[in-house]
Amino acid sequence: MRYAGVVVDISGGKLDRIFTYRIPDELEGQVEVGSQVEAPFGKGNRRITAFVVEITDTCACDAAQVKDILGLSPRGVAVESHLIQLAWWMKEEYGSSMLQALKTVMPVKRTVAPVRYRHIRLQIDEAEAQSFAKKLSPARNAAQLRLLEALLADGRLPYETATGRLHIGASTIRSLREKGIIEVEEETAYRNPVRIKASEGKAVELNEEQRRAAETILRDDAEGIHGAYLLYGVTGSGKTEVYMELIDHMLRTGRQVIVLIPEIALTYQTVMRFYRRFGDKVSILHSRMSEGERYDQFVRAKKGEIQIMVGPRSALFTPFTHLGLIIIDEEQESSYKSELSPRYHAVGVAEKRASMTGASVVLGSATPSLDSFYRCQDGRYKLLTLSRRAVKEASLPSVEIVDLREELVKGNKSIISLRLANLLEERLNRGEQSILFLNRRGFSGFVSCRSCGEALKCPHCDVSLTLHRGGRLVCHYCGFETGLPRVCPSCGSRYIAGFGIGTQKVEAMVAEQFPQARILRMDADTTARKGGHEAILSAFADRKADILIGTQMIVKGHDFPQVTLVGILAADLSLRSPSYDAAEKTFQLLTQAAGRAGRDRLPGQVVIQTYSPEHYSIRLAAAQDYDSFYGEELAYRQMLHYPPVYAMMTVLLSSKDEQAAERAARACGNLVERYIERWKESGAPERFKDNTGMAAKEPELIGPCDAAVSKINDIYRKTLYIRHVDRRVLVTIKDGLESLTAWREEKAGVSVQYDISR
Ligand code: ADP
Ligand code: ZN
Ligand code: ZN
């Protein structure tokens, strides 16, 4: 007898374990680890779906109680067994239920019927067909004759043409088929997400630095060393060419490659480069594809019909069986971190998947995350540097800082400084293009009272409402909408006004100041339509506008050779975000935005407008000095015990019932405190004994307290932060908290989420 351990496809704290079923004889050999099956569940034997996660010959429980699996799930998609192992690891490492982890490694959960094409063909030779046709009566067998004539003329006929244009009934086709005169061929056409013909793209000759980078990785690979590498090179230094060289080598040695690109940078431009070079060996995934399109790409990957998958975070789970390399471009992007449980980081999971299957990981960035750079220093990653732009004529732009406080002194009330206005004017006269970038991360156009200072807040969430076009106030967390009130709800004053600026307002102001300019705007509003993104970018690339105004979207990976001026309107907006990495994010955004200028032969100029010109993230971004920024920022993180020096875990407890959330948070806090006490009394637990220095010190607990956003959609949120230099300590504490909180989820409606840094 064989038994299957399954995870049931129903969520609930008590169900988060492995259930055992018997595999009946008739299913022997069909049910495997990774199969999706149907099974009777509970007292009523409800038919449910489950995922097989292990197969055993013995049963640990009472065999008489064990029920039989009913069958394979008809529309289920089987998961590779090594992806199930990966899901297990993710559950342990990041904290989630088994079901959540399994679903994460299955980006496509159901089969979607493929598009089928049917053709009709003669099954006999032409002479035979002609003599058969002669025997038919033109009056009674007109349809058969029409079909034979068409087949004699064209050889092969799409089924739909026969039934459509030729008006031939299905019964006619069936009867000719039964007589062995014709056959109907069926083939599956995969929905192809890219409707272009691949042309032969030639490889460039790599320069010295590029070659050294590629060779280091390939030499290690040849020696069986599968490490992690950070390819650090300014925008335009030719990182993508290095990736393609590595991919080329992988293909020639029969291995497959996953290329992760932030969703926002997954544009026609980037995807086309891979298509041109590798043709139909490439496939892509992105969120705008239909479920069917996505499903087909996974099937093609599984069958080995494609060797390269380009896509966002979820492409990490492409079911390749000969994975040789995972590339993560723009590795510092926050979209590589999942916001759903398990809150995994794509880089961490990539490293795990690569180590399970003997593959290497290459991270690329012009502004590496502190996390990755730190790992280069302690030897976990190898650092490979490209220090120059690849195209000789292109040099780095010159950057200057404008202090906005002085503009006010000079009496300039516009959001465009006098210096930037001059340079814009110059570009317009010369017919060159400019980009104006509004850094809005962690900032929104909120409305507050000038009299009492209160901001207008969402009644369901602990956040300020954002002012939209037409004076509507919108909550970006729950979608609540309301009109702009006439008077302040807290003090009754009539002086309430919007603070901060939006891209629409910038557009209006620029249009007023430069009536001759043709302006395009790119933000969440103008790109909402399908293809809106591409349409704006290609209009700008075709020089249909002089000035492009936009948010983060415009600074990611787009190439506009004619842009010679980049204006950053308010560089310090993102510094107001309350998270510990605000300076890092600001530095990265500014550096990337500056990198948009002067990508071709024309020299580029960048103006950074700011109220805090002395802040190191702004000063050093202007100087394009990553190393100094890294030094300052790391010292700050070290001093305040933040990642990457310390690992940090955020435990989030949320409930409709504020008291229940509070009690659960306190219980968690008490458990962690006891753990810390024991550590202080008897030293580091045995399994962490190899730790010395900082790691021998006990973990730190902050909280429990209200979350930064203490209420969303009428659900109260409490948090605890726990820090320690050894990430494993946090995972151990998480395991303890999980067993403590499992019952609460059922009993008190408190849900618990863990977020552990990389
Ligand atoms: P990155 O990915 O670092 O931004 P790219 O790989 O896109 O840089 O390279 C920038 C530009 O330089 C591209 O147009 C690319 O074709 C070109 N390029 C890169 N490497 C070379 C090289 N060795 N010789 C000539 N052109 C190159
Ligand atoms: Zn007020
Ligand atoms: Zn809300």
XYZ file of C-alpha atoms and ligand atoms in Angstrom, residues 457-465 474-481 711-714, ligand 3:
22
model
C -8.060 61.068 7.100
C -9.887 58.003 5.879
C -12.588 57.012 8.392
C -11.664 53.316 7.960
C -7.898 53.521 7.831
C -5.177 55.341 9.658
C -3.940 57.225 6.589
C -4.426 60.586 4.974
C -6.717 60.814 1.986
C -9.448 58.896 -2.181
C -8.025 56.421 0.329
C -5.225 54.489 -1.345
C -5.577 51.622 1.117
C -9.292 50.782 1.002
C -10.633 52.840 -1.906
C -12.918 55.021 0.211
C -13.903 58.162 -1.710
C -5.970 50.607 10.925
C -6.858 49.533 7.380
C -10.408 48.923 6.285
C -11.567 48.859 9.924
Zn -9.367 53.724 3.801
